[in-house]
XYZ file of N, CA and C in Angstrom:
765
model
N -16.350 -10.362 -14.189
C -15.808 -9.725 -13.004
C -14.282 -9.854 -13.009
N -13.620 -8.795 -12.581
C -12.164 -8.739 -12.615
C -11.622 -8.835 -11.185
N -10.690 -9.743 -11.001
C -10.009 -9.896 -9.721
C -8.725 -9.070 -9.745
N -8.530 -8.230 -8.714
C -7.323 -7.419 -8.589
C -6.617 -7.794 -7.290
N -5.291 -7.977 -7.377
C -4.517 -8.424 -6.228
C -3.296 -7.540 -6.007
N -3.055 -7.220 -4.748
C -1.834 -6.540 -4.313
C -1.136 -7.497 -3.354
N -0.131 -8.212 -3.873
C 0.514 -9.292 -3.117
C 1.748 -8.766 -2.406
N 1.626 -8.514 -1.117
C 2.748 -8.025 -0.331
C 3.492 -9.158 0.350
N 4.492 -8.806 1.118
C 5.262 -9.821 1.834
C 4.488 -10.418 3.000
N 3.592 -9.631 3.603
C 2.890 -10.082 4.802
C 1.486 -10.600 4.519
N 0.806 -10.037 3.522
C -0.560 -10.439 3.222
C -0.914 -10.064 1.787
N -2.094 -10.495 1.368
C -2.587 -10.201 0.021
C -3.850 -9.359 0.148
N -3.838 -8.196 -0.444
C -5.041 -7.376 -0.502
C -5.743 -7.677 -1.819
N -7.040 -7.921 -1.769
C -7.763 -8.282 -2.984
C -9.085 -7.540 -3.092
N -9.532 -7.413 -4.318
C -10.876 -6.895 -4.546
C -11.369 -7.412 -5.888
N -12.675 -7.460 -6.042
C -13.322 -7.856 -7.297
C -14.140 -6.673 -7.781
N -13.910 -6.280 -9.037
C -14.614 -5.136 -9.615
C -15.413 -5.584 -10.827
N -16.391 -4.765 -11.176
C -17.236 -5.054 -12.340
C -16.413 -4.896 -13.609
N -16.586 -5.822 -14.556
C -15.746 -5.771 -15.755
C -16.126 -4.639 -16.700
N -17.309 -4.070 -16.557
C -17.693 -2.937 -17.407
C -17.526 -1.598 -16.699
N -17.448 -1.619 -15.383
C -17.278 -0.397 -14.601
C -16.378 -0.715 -13.418
N -15.074 -0.504 -13.591
C -14.114 -0.910 -12.561
C -14.240 -0.067 -11.292
N -14.962 1.039 -11.366
C -15.188 1.824 -10.147
C -16.209 1.156 -9.231
N -16.922 0.163 -9.762
C -17.913 -0.566 -8.976
C -17.227 -1.764 -8.305
N -16.940 -1.623 -7.018
C -16.248 -2.668 -6.259
C -17.289 -3.628 -5.684
N -17.203 -4.887 -6.072
C -18.188 -5.877 -5.662
C -17.831 -6.537 -4.333
N -16.560 -6.681 -4.068
C -16.112 -7.290 -2.819
C -14.625 -7.055 -2.672
N -14.131 -7.290 -1.459
C -12.700 -7.128 -1.228
C -12.330 -7.564 0.171
N -11.030 -7.674 0.405
C -10.585 -8.080 1.725
C -9.082 -8.250 1.781
N -8.614 -8.808 2.879
C -7.196 -9.067 3.091
C -7.043 -10.534 3.476
N -6.137 -11.222 2.780
C -5.873 -12.630 3.052
C -4.457 -12.795 3.589
N -4.304 -13.692 4.556
C -2.994 -13.901 5.146
C -2.049 -14.683 4.264
N -2.610 -15.522 3.363
C -1.774 -16.313 2.469
C -2.601 -16.750 1.263
N -1.967 -17.509 0.358
C -2.642 -17.936 -0.865
C -3.880 -18.777 -0.554
N -3.743 -19.702 0.381
C -4.863 -20.597 0.700
C -6.068 -19.815 1.193
N -5.830 -18.837 2.053
C -6.934 -18.022 2.578
C -7.593 -17.218 1.464
N -6.789 -16.701 0.547
C -7.338 -15.962 -0.592
C -8.218 -16.862 -1.445
N -7.712 -18.032 -1.815
C -8.464 -18.942 -2.678
C -9.770 -19.369 -2.026
N -9.744 -19.608 -0.713
C -10.958 -19.994 -0.006
C -11.985 -18.869 -0.041
N -11.543 -17.627 0.198
C -12.469 -16.494 0.171
C -13.087 -16.331 -1.210
N -12.311 -16.536 -2.250
C -12.830 -16.414 -3.613
C -13.800 -17.541 -3.948
N -13.494 -18.760 -3.499
C -14.406 -19.885 -3.780
C -15.757 -19.674 -3.119
N -15.746 -19.109 -1.921
C -16.998 -18.922 -1.193
C -17.909 -17.906 -1.865
N -17.323 -16.924 -2.546
C -18.142 -15.846 -3.101
C -18.133 -15.785 -4.615
N -17.069 -16.301 -5.220
C -16.945 -16.160 -6.675
C -16.463 -17.471 -7.301
N -17.154 -18.562 -6.968
C -16.774 -19.847 -7.552
C -16.858 -19.800 -9.070
N -17.780 -18.987 -9.570
C -17.916 -18.759 -11.005
C -18.061 -17.261 -11.235
N -17.727 -16.839 -12.434
C -17.969 -15.445 -12.794
C -16.735 -14.594 -12.917
N -15.583 -15.024 -12.353
C -14.346 -14.268 -12.533
C -13.866 -14.451 -13.963
N -13.609 -13.335 -14.628
C -13.209 -13.411 -16.039
C -11.733 -13.107 -16.249
N -11.131 -12.405 -15.309
C -9.734 -12.007 -15.493
C -9.126 -11.613 -14.156
N -7.811 -11.600 -14.137
C -7.083 -11.180 -12.938
C -5.911 -10.305 -13.350
N -5.683 -9.261 -12.580
C -4.455 -8.484 -12.730
C -3.885 -8.292 -11.336
N -2.561 -8.331 -11.278
C -1.958 -8.299 -9.951
C -0.620 -7.591 -9.961
N -0.268 -7.080 -8.787
C 1.070 -6.560 -8.526
C 1.620 -7.368 -7.369
N 2.893 -7.756 -7.477
C 3.490 -8.603 -6.456
C 4.904 -8.145 -6.132
N 5.220 -8.122 -4.834
C 6.588 -7.872 -4.396
C 7.206 -9.164 -3.871
N 6.537 -10.282 -4.125
C 7.050 -11.578 -3.743
C 8.084 -12.058 -4.760
N 8.672 -13.220 -4.483
C 9.601 -13.800 -5.449
C 8.837 -14.254 -6.688
N 9.554 -14.404 -7.782
C 8.917 -14.876 -9.012
C 8.285 -16.237 -8.807
N 8.946 -17.101 -8.036
C 8.429 -18.449 -7.803
C 7.119 -18.405 -7.018
N 7.069 -17.574 -5.982
C 5.843 -17.459 -5.184
C 4.699 -16.894 -6.012
N 5.000 -15.902 -6.820
C 3.968 -15.310 -7.671
C 3.466 -16.318 -8.697
N 4.376 -17.100 -9.282
C 3.995 -18.102 -10.280
C 3.078 -19.164 -9.679
N 3.344 -19.558 -8.429
C 2.490 -20.545 -7.777
C 1.074 -20.011 -7.588
N 0.956 -18.755 -7.199
C -0.374 -18.166 -7.025
C -1.100 -18.056 -8.357
N -0.404 -17.619 -9.380
C -1.016 -17.502 -10.717
C -1.512 -18.867 -11.187
N -0.713 -19.908 -10.972
C -1.117 -21.250 -11.380
C -2.349 -21.713 -10.611
N -2.403 -21.408 -9.315
C -3.550 -21.807 -8.500
C -4.824 -21.093 -8.963
N -4.702 -19.840 -9.328
C -5.872 -19.098 -9.831
C -6.325 -19.648 -11.182
N -5.363 -19.988 -12.002
C -5.707 -20.557 -13.311
C -6.402 -21.904 -13.145
N -5.875 -22.739 -12.241
C -6.474 -24.052 -12.036
C -7.828 -23.973 -11.345
N -7.952 -23.063 -10.386
C -9.171 -22.997 -9.594
C -10.309 -22.226 -10.224
N -9.974 -21.234 -11.069
C -11.023 -20.358 -11.588
C -10.957 -20.171 -13.106
N -10.017 -20.859 -13.751
C -9.880 -20.801 -15.210
C -9.724 -19.366 -15.708
N -8.871 -18.587 -15.016
C -8.629 -17.204 -15.421
C -7.139 -16.986 -15.665
N -6.841 -16.114 -16.607
C -5.470 -15.699 -16.843
C -5.162 -14.474 -15.987
N -3.877 -14.262 -15.726
C -3.456 -13.144 -14.894
C -2.488 -12.239 -15.643
N -2.742 -10.955 -15.589
C -1.776 -9.948 -16.012
C -0.942 -9.560 -14.796
N 0.371 -9.514 -14.960
C 1.263 -9.213 -13.850
C 1.990 -7.904 -14.133
N 1.832 -6.924 -13.272
C 2.493 -5.636 -13.454
C 4.004 -5.814 -13.417
N 4.692 -5.082 -14.285
C 6.144 -5.175 -14.386
C 6.766 -3.789 -14.221
N 8.033 -3.728 -13.805
C 8.703 -2.424 -13.681
C 8.796 -1.728 -15.028
N 8.841 -0.404 -14.980
C 8.993 0.363 -16.215
C 9.655 1.699 -15.897
N 10.445 2.227 -16.840
C 11.094 3.518 -16.604
C 10.127 4.689 -16.688
N 9.034 4.502 -17.453
C 8.014 5.545 -17.596
C 6.646 4.901 -17.727
N 5.640 5.571 -17.219
C 4.279 5.075 -17.342
C 3.296 6.205 -17.085
N 2.378 6.386 -18.019
C 1.276 7.341 -17.853
C 1.747 8.735 -17.461
N 2.840 9.191 -18.089
C 3.318 10.538 -17.829
C 4.226 10.674 -16.626
N 4.544 9.559 -15.969
C 5.427 9.585 -14.799
C 6.738 8.888 -15.151
N 7.855 9.528 -14.821
C 9.164 8.914 -15.032
C 9.699 8.398 -13.704
N 10.166 7.178 -13.728
C 10.673 6.510 -12.533
C 11.955 7.193 -12.068
N 12.030 7.546 -10.796
C 13.149 8.324 -10.293
C 14.316 7.518 -9.773
N 14.205 6.184 -9.708
C 15.315 5.365 -9.213
C 16.414 5.268 -10.267
N 17.666 5.234 -9.822
C 18.784 5.042 -10.740
C 18.640 3.721 -11.495
N 18.178 2.701 -10.797
C 17.835 1.419 -11.427
C 16.324 1.244 -11.249
N 15.575 1.571 -12.286
C 14.120 1.634 -12.135
C 13.526 0.296 -11.687
N 14.184 -0.811 -12.008
C 13.659 -2.123 -11.621
C 13.676 -2.335 -10.108
N 14.464 -1.531 -9.399
C 14.629 -1.712 -7.952
C 13.550 -1.007 -7.129
N 12.788 -0.139 -7.749
C 11.699 0.524 -7.032
C 10.567 -0.474 -6.830
N 10.119 -0.642 -5.589
C 9.038 -1.579 -5.303
C 7.834 -1.327 -6.186
N 7.296 -2.385 -6.763
C 6.189 -2.226 -7.707
C 4.957 -1.614 -7.065
N 4.708 -1.931 -5.794
C 3.553 -1.327 -5.133
C 3.750 0.180 -4.991
N 4.969 0.598 -4.657
C 5.257 2.040 -4.589
C 5.085 2.689 -5.954
N 5.635 2.061 -6.967
C 5.575 2.612 -8.318
C 4.124 2.797 -8.784
N 3.294 1.807 -8.544
C 1.907 1.901 -8.983
C 1.132 2.941 -8.171
N 1.472 3.087 -6.886
C 0.829 4.138 -6.094
C 1.210 5.517 -6.618
N 2.474 5.683 -7.004
C 2.934 6.951 -7.572
C 2.190 7.240 -8.878
N 2.139 6.255 -9.757
C 1.444 6.422 -11.043
C -0.032 6.706 -10.821
N -0.651 5.979 -9.892
C -2.068 6.188 -9.614
C -2.354 7.580 -9.093
N -1.520 8.043 -8.163
C -1.730 9.373 -7.593
C -1.596 10.460 -8.658
N -0.528 10.379 -9.429
C -0.314 11.419 -10.442
C -1.413 11.400 -11.499
N -1.919 10.224 -11.824
C -2.986 10.131 -12.829
C -4.259 10.830 -12.361
N -4.455 10.913 -11.057
C -5.673 11.515 -10.516
C -5.612 13.036 -10.462
N -4.402 13.603 -10.334
C -4.311 15.055 -10.155
C -3.472 15.754 -11.223
N -2.530 15.053 -11.837
C -1.701 15.637 -12.885
C -0.841 16.799 -12.422
N -0.451 16.781 -11.147
C 0.421 17.828 -10.630
C 1.261 17.284 -9.488
N 2.063 18.119 -8.882
C 2.984 17.669 -7.839
C 2.239 16.962 -6.712
N 2.822 15.871 -6.257
C 2.167 15.141 -5.170
C 3.171 14.403 -4.294
N 2.736 14.168 -3.068
C 3.469 13.383 -2.076
C 2.606 12.189 -1.733
N 3.189 10.990 -1.856
C 2.452 9.767 -1.564
C 3.052 9.129 -0.326
N 2.249 8.975 0.710
C 2.675 8.334 1.960
C 1.915 7.028 2.118
N 2.652 5.920 2.107
C 2.056 4.601 2.292
C 2.414 4.129 3.694
N 1.408 4.029 4.542
C 1.625 3.778 5.967
C 1.203 2.360 6.325
N 2.107 1.431 6.094
C 1.847 0.037 6.397
C 2.853 -0.493 7.399
N 3.248 -1.750 7.231
C 4.271 -2.349 8.094
C 5.531 -1.492 8.068
N 5.908 -1.101 6.862
C 6.914 -0.054 6.682
C 6.203 1.184 6.155
N 6.836 2.330 6.293
C 6.292 3.575 5.751
C 7.161 3.999 4.578
N 6.520 4.304 3.466
C 7.257 4.836 2.330
C 6.694 6.199 1.965
N 7.582 7.061 1.494
C 7.148 8.351 0.961
C 7.760 8.512 -0.421
N 7.006 9.115 -1.316
C 7.482 9.352 -2.679
C 7.049 10.738 -3.128
N 7.975 11.413 -3.824
C 7.750 12.772 -4.291
C 7.663 12.793 -5.814
N 6.657 13.474 -6.331
C 6.495 13.624 -7.780
C 6.314 15.102 -8.084
N 7.142 15.622 -8.972
C 7.018 17.034 -9.324
C 5.896 17.245 -10.336
N 5.612 18.512 -10.605
C 4.456 18.865 -11.429
C 4.469 18.213 -12.811
N 5.647 18.090 -13.423
C 5.742 17.531 -14.772
C 5.728 16.004 -14.788
N 5.620 15.379 -13.629
C 5.537 13.931 -13.572
C 6.850 13.222 -13.301
N 7.894 13.962 -12.944
C 9.173 13.325 -12.639
C 9.186 12.861 -11.184
N 9.364 11.571 -10.998
C 9.455 10.997 -9.667
C 10.834 11.323 -9.106
N 10.877 11.955 -7.949
C 12.133 12.426 -7.377
C 12.753 11.442 -6.390
N 12.089 10.320 -6.150
C 12.566 9.368 -5.153
C 11.763 9.489 -3.873
N 12.294 8.934 -2.788
C 11.536 8.979 -1.540
C 12.314 8.390 -0.382
N 11.589 7.989 0.643
C 12.178 7.472 1.872
C 11.416 6.233 2.339
N 12.112 5.394 3.096
C 11.504 4.208 3.713
C 11.926 4.159 5.178
N 10.982 3.917 6.064
C 11.304 3.762 7.482
C 10.314 2.788 8.112
N 10.574 2.322 9.329
C 9.641 1.395 9.977
C 8.292 2.058 10.234
N 7.241 1.290 10.030
C 5.908 1.762 10.373
C 5.546 1.401 11.802
N 4.328 1.733 12.194
C 3.884 1.441 13.557
C 4.026 -0.038 13.916
N 3.606 -0.974 13.056
C 3.746 -2.390 13.433
C 5.194 -2.798 13.676
N 6.103 -2.326 12.835
C 7.504 -2.691 13.006
C 8.096 -2.081 14.271
N 7.812 -0.806 14.510
C 8.339 -0.158 15.717
C 7.831 -0.866 16.969
N 6.542 -1.151 16.991
C 5.931 -1.822 18.149
C 6.537 -3.214 18.347
N 6.639 -3.977 17.261
C 7.123 -5.350 17.378
C 8.591 -5.410 17.764
N 9.377 -4.450 17.293
C 10.780 -4.439 17.685
C 10.921 -4.214 19.189
N 10.133 -3.321 19.734
C 10.198 -3.078 21.182
C 9.699 -4.294 21.960
N 8.632 -4.921 21.468
C 8.122 -6.108 22.142
C 9.134 -7.262 22.091
N 9.807 -7.391 20.967
C 10.723 -8.509 20.760
C 12.012 -8.352 21.547
N 12.530 -7.133 21.603
C 13.858 -6.919 22.160
C 13.865 -6.349 23.577
N 12.683 -6.083 24.117
C 12.599 -5.556 25.485
C 11.677 -6.466 26.288
N 12.227 -7.206 27.220
C 11.478 -8.258 27.900
C 10.266 -7.747 28.665
N 10.372 -6.553 29.230
C 9.302 -6.073 30.097
C 8.164 -5.384 29.334
N 8.322 -5.266 28.010
C 7.249 -4.638 27.228
C 6.345 -5.739 26.690
N 5.219 -5.927 27.335
C 4.254 -6.943 26.937
C 2.845 -6.369 27.069
N 2.141 -6.284 25.959
C 0.734 -5.876 25.979
C 0.095 -6.313 24.675
N -1.232 -6.424 24.665
C -1.909 -6.959 23.486
C -2.395 -5.840 22.568
N -2.993 -6.231 21.436
C -3.422 -5.260 20.428
C -4.582 -4.394 20.915
N -5.415 -4.942 21.793
C -6.529 -4.153 22.338
C -5.983 -2.988 23.162
N -5.001 -3.271 23.995
C -4.377 -2.213 24.794
C -3.676 -1.197 23.887
N -3.075 -1.693 22.821
C -2.394 -0.799 21.888
C -3.373 0.191 21.264
N -4.522 -0.320 20.852
C -5.513 0.557 20.217
C -6.045 1.596 21.201
N -6.297 1.187 22.420
C -6.781 2.130 23.435
C -5.749 3.221 23.713
N -4.488 2.835 23.717
C -3.421 3.780 24.052
C -3.267 4.878 23.015
N -3.739 4.618 21.794
C -3.551 5.575 20.709
C -4.556 6.720 20.716
N -5.486 6.704 21.644
C -6.542 7.718 21.654
C -6.079 9.057 22.217
N -4.860 9.134 22.667
C -4.337 10.372 23.226
C -2.841 10.437 22.984
N -2.294 11.649 23.048
C -0.850 11.824 22.975
C -0.293 12.401 24.280
N -1.088 12.288 25.342
C -0.589 12.692 26.657
C 0.519 11.732 27.088
N 1.446 12.165 27.932
C 2.485 11.264 28.410
C 1.876 9.973 28.971
N 2.459 8.847 28.559
C 1.900 7.558 28.941
C 2.039 7.250 30.423
N 0.975 6.666 30.986
C 0.990 6.272 32.402
C 0.978 4.751 32.544
N 1.261 4.082 31.444
C 1.463 2.632 31.443
C 2.447 2.332 30.324
N 2.995 1.132 30.308
C 3.956 0.784 29.265
C 3.307 0.843 27.883
N 2.105 0.324 27.765
C 1.416 0.342 26.471
C 1.233 1.780 25.979
N 0.775 2.662 26.873
C 0.588 4.062 26.478
C 1.901 4.712 26.099
N 2.950 4.441 26.866
C 4.246 5.064 26.584
C 4.792 4.624 25.229
N 4.691 3.342 24.948
C 5.206 2.830 23.677
C 4.365 3.327 22.499
N 3.062 3.141 22.578
C 2.198 3.489 21.457
C 2.249 4.983 21.148
N 2.222 5.796 22.184
C 2.225 7.239 21.966
C 3.603 7.720 21.534
N 4.646 7.064 22.024
C 5.981 7.395 21.548
C 6.142 7.092 20.065
N 5.638 5.939 19.642
C 5.700 5.582 18.227
C 4.848 6.531 17.378
N 3.692 6.906 17.904
C 2.848 7.860 17.176
C 3.553 9.197 16.987
N 4.247 9.655 18.007
C 4.961 10.923 17.895
C 6.106 10.819 16.890
N 6.775 9.674 16.841
C 7.803 9.477 15.828
C 7.185 9.496 14.436
N 6.022 8.850 14.303
C 5.322 8.842 13.027
C 4.913 10.256 12.625
N 4.390 11.011 13.579
C 3.964 12.381 13.269
C 5.158 13.238 12.864
N 6.300 13.053 13.517
C 7.488 13.802 13.142
C 7.942 13.474 11.736
N 7.889 12.187 11.369
C 8.270 11.781 10.022
C 7.349 12.415 8.993
N 6.044 12.349 9.238
C 5.080 12.906 8.293
C 5.281 14.411 8.143
N 5.493 15.092 9.249
C 5.716 16.540 9.199
C 6.941 16.882 8.358
N 8.002 16.099 8.520
C 9.216 16.332 7.742
C 8.980 16.087 6.261
N 8.192 15.064 5.945
C 7.899 14.773 4.534
C 7.116 15.921 3.886
N 6.204 16.506 4.635
C 5.442 17.638 4.097
C 6.361 18.822 3.816
N 7.282 19.086 4.722
C 8.233 20.181 4.512
C 9.114 19.908 3.297
N 9.619 18.680 3.188
C 10.470 18.334 2.060
C 9.714 18.395 0.740
N 8.448 17.986 0.757
C 7.648 18.018 -0.467
C 7.497 19.447 -0.982
N 7.296 20.382 -0.061
C 7.171 21.774 -0.489
C 8.501 22.309 -1.005
N 9.601 21.866 -0.394
C 10.917 22.290 -0.873
C 11.236 21.708 -2.238
N 10.912 20.445 -2.429
C 11.273 19.748 -3.648
C 10.312 20.018 -4.805
N 9.043 20.172 -4.474
C 8.010 20.209 -5.513
C 7.237 21.531 -5.577
N 7.430 22.422 -4.626
C 6.670 23.661 -4.601
C 5.553 23.604 -3.579
N 4.938 24.736 -3.336
C 3.925 24.828 -2.284
C 2.659 24.021 -2.591
N 2.266 23.980 -3.852
C 1.017 23.307 -4.230
C 1.270 21.819 -4.444
N 1.272 21.076 -3.369
C 1.526 19.639 -3.421
C 0.286 18.896 -2.924
N -0.200 17.973 -3.734
C -1.322 17.134 -3.325
C -0.769 15.963 -2.499
N -1.365 15.719 -1.335
C -0.879 14.662 -0.449
C -1.861 13.489 -0.488
N -1.315 12.292 -0.711
C -2.106 11.063 -0.708
C -1.653 10.188 0.463
N -2.626 9.652 1.187
C -2.350 8.719 2.277
C -2.961 7.373 1.933
N -2.141 6.333 2.016
C -2.645 4.988 1.766
C -2.000 4.043 2.761
N -2.424 2.796 2.779
C -1.887 1.841 3.740
C -2.750 1.732 4.984
N -2.486 0.699 5.767
C -3.345 0.371 6.904
C -3.427 1.415 7.993
N -2.379 2.231 8.160
C -2.384 3.238 9.226
C -2.636 4.647 8.706
N -3.190 4.745 7.505
C -3.471 6.071 6.938
C -4.406 6.876 7.830
N -5.368 6.196 8.462
C -6.338 6.906 9.307
C -5.665 7.561 10.507
N -4.554 6.971 10.990
C -3.841 7.569 12.119
C -3.254 8.922 11.762
N -2.918 9.089 10.504
C -2.222 10.299 10.044
C -3.193 11.344 9.507
N -4.359 10.915 9.096
C -5.293 11.803 8.395
C -5.606 13.072 9.178
N -5.736 12.967 10.488
C -6.081 14.153 11.278
C -4.935 15.166 11.322
N -3.705 14.725 11.079
C -2.561 15.633 11.065
C -2.409 16.325 9.716
N -3.013 15.750 8.674
C -2.922 16.324 7.323
C -4.343 16.422 6.773
N -5.124 17.365 7.276
C -6.551 17.401 6.942
C -6.857 17.563 5.465
N -5.938 18.135 4.698
C -6.196 18.330 3.272
C -5.823 17.114 2.432
N -5.272 16.095 3.055
C -4.795 14.925 2.306
C -5.960 14.077 1.800
N -5.692 13.360 0.721
C -6.638 12.377 0.211
C -6.298 11.011 0.816
N -7.235 10.415 1.513
C -7.040 9.071 2.057
C -7.591 8.075 1.045
N -6.690 7.272 0.467
C -7.076 6.352 -0.602
C -6.481 4.972 -0.338
N -7.216 4.119 0.369
C -6.702 2.779 0.671
C -6.387 1.954 -0.575
N -7.082 2.213 -1.686
C -6.909 1.416 -2.904
C -6.055 2.116 -3.953
N -5.152 2.987 -3.536
C -4.365 3.763 -4.486
C -3.534 2.865 -5.407
N -2.987 1.773 -4.881
C -2.189 0.864 -5.714
C -3.039 0.297 -6.848
N -4.305 0.025 -6.568
C -5.170 -0.531 -7.605
C -5.453 0.479 -8.717
N -5.418 1.759 -8.392
C -5.575 2.785 -9.437
C -4.408 2.681 -10.421
N -3.199 2.562 -9.879
C -2.041 2.400 -10.742
C -2.024 1.064 -11.460
N -2.505 0.013 -10.804
C -2.545 -1.311 -11.417
C -3.420 -1.315 -12.655
N -4.549 -0.622 -12.602
C -5.427 -0.555 -13.770
C -4.755 0.137 -14.943
N -3.877 1.085 -14.652
C -3.137 1.775 -15.712
C -2.041 0.878 -16.279
N -1.338 0.183 -15.388
C -0.246 -0.687 -15.820
C -0.738 -1.910 -16.572
N -1.912 -2.394 -16.223
C -2.452 -3.618 -16.821
C -3.859 -3.371 -17.348
N -3.976 -2.614 -18.436
C -5.314 -2.335 -18.970
C -5.925 -3.608 -19.547
N -7.236 -3.674 -19.510
C -7.978 -4.807 -20.047
C -8.744 -4.378 -21.298
N -8.986 -5.288 -22.229
C -8.521 -6.691 -22.216
C -7.116 -6.805 -22.785
N -6.436 -7.852 -22.354
C -5.106 -8.165 -22.878
C -4.811 -9.596 -22.485
N -3.926 -10.209 -23.180
C -3.628 -11.606 -22.890
C -2.165 -11.823 -22.578
N -1.449 -10.734 -22.280
C -0.040 -10.917 -22.003
C 0.348 -10.119 -20.770
N 1.446 -10.523 -20.185
C 1.933 -9.828 -19.008
C 2.299 -8.411 -19.370
N 1.932 -7.450 -18.479
C 2.286 -6.057 -18.710
C 3.626 -5.826 -18.101
């Protein structure tokens, strides 16, 4: 069984796939930190893990500590995705290719590998990223802006009278009518900002890449956007598609 990890700044997304058929997902989840991840793995996969591949946007020191813990706890080696100027027919569009976030890069590679034509990748998490890829596989760059969690938390943090819990936030998102409470006003205002951003990205994608653009939605808030882009592909595990390309198995060295 192969362990796959997407190590972000806020949490770790993980899944375990079959070593002979990686499309067969055996388990998965989200861990708040290394300890929570290791505990979840011990409870379900104390034995049987044969390999690990991971992408990390953490510091080298933090990533090394996690790799060491996995090696000590489960006797597995880890392949670590690395930046590259080109991969699987996609050319990195950053002036300094090493500066493009690895999770973004792997999502771009994963998306293009699935369709082989122009695409727009929207990752809707704590922050929102958009990336444009033209038909021939040239990455044109993209945009980064605050996502729903960041917008909400900034208002809660810097405005004393804005106080409401996550349950109220979720209820408020069921409509875009003018808010009749603070929670509704904030949540629906942020949703409208999000919808405006997404609409602009679609327009730019058609300008930059042509009319036939495949749209991919990934990240925790992808479902919020899906109804606005009915033709889009919602793929929560898009980064893992790129990770499998960047770190093919078997191998014994860092990719």
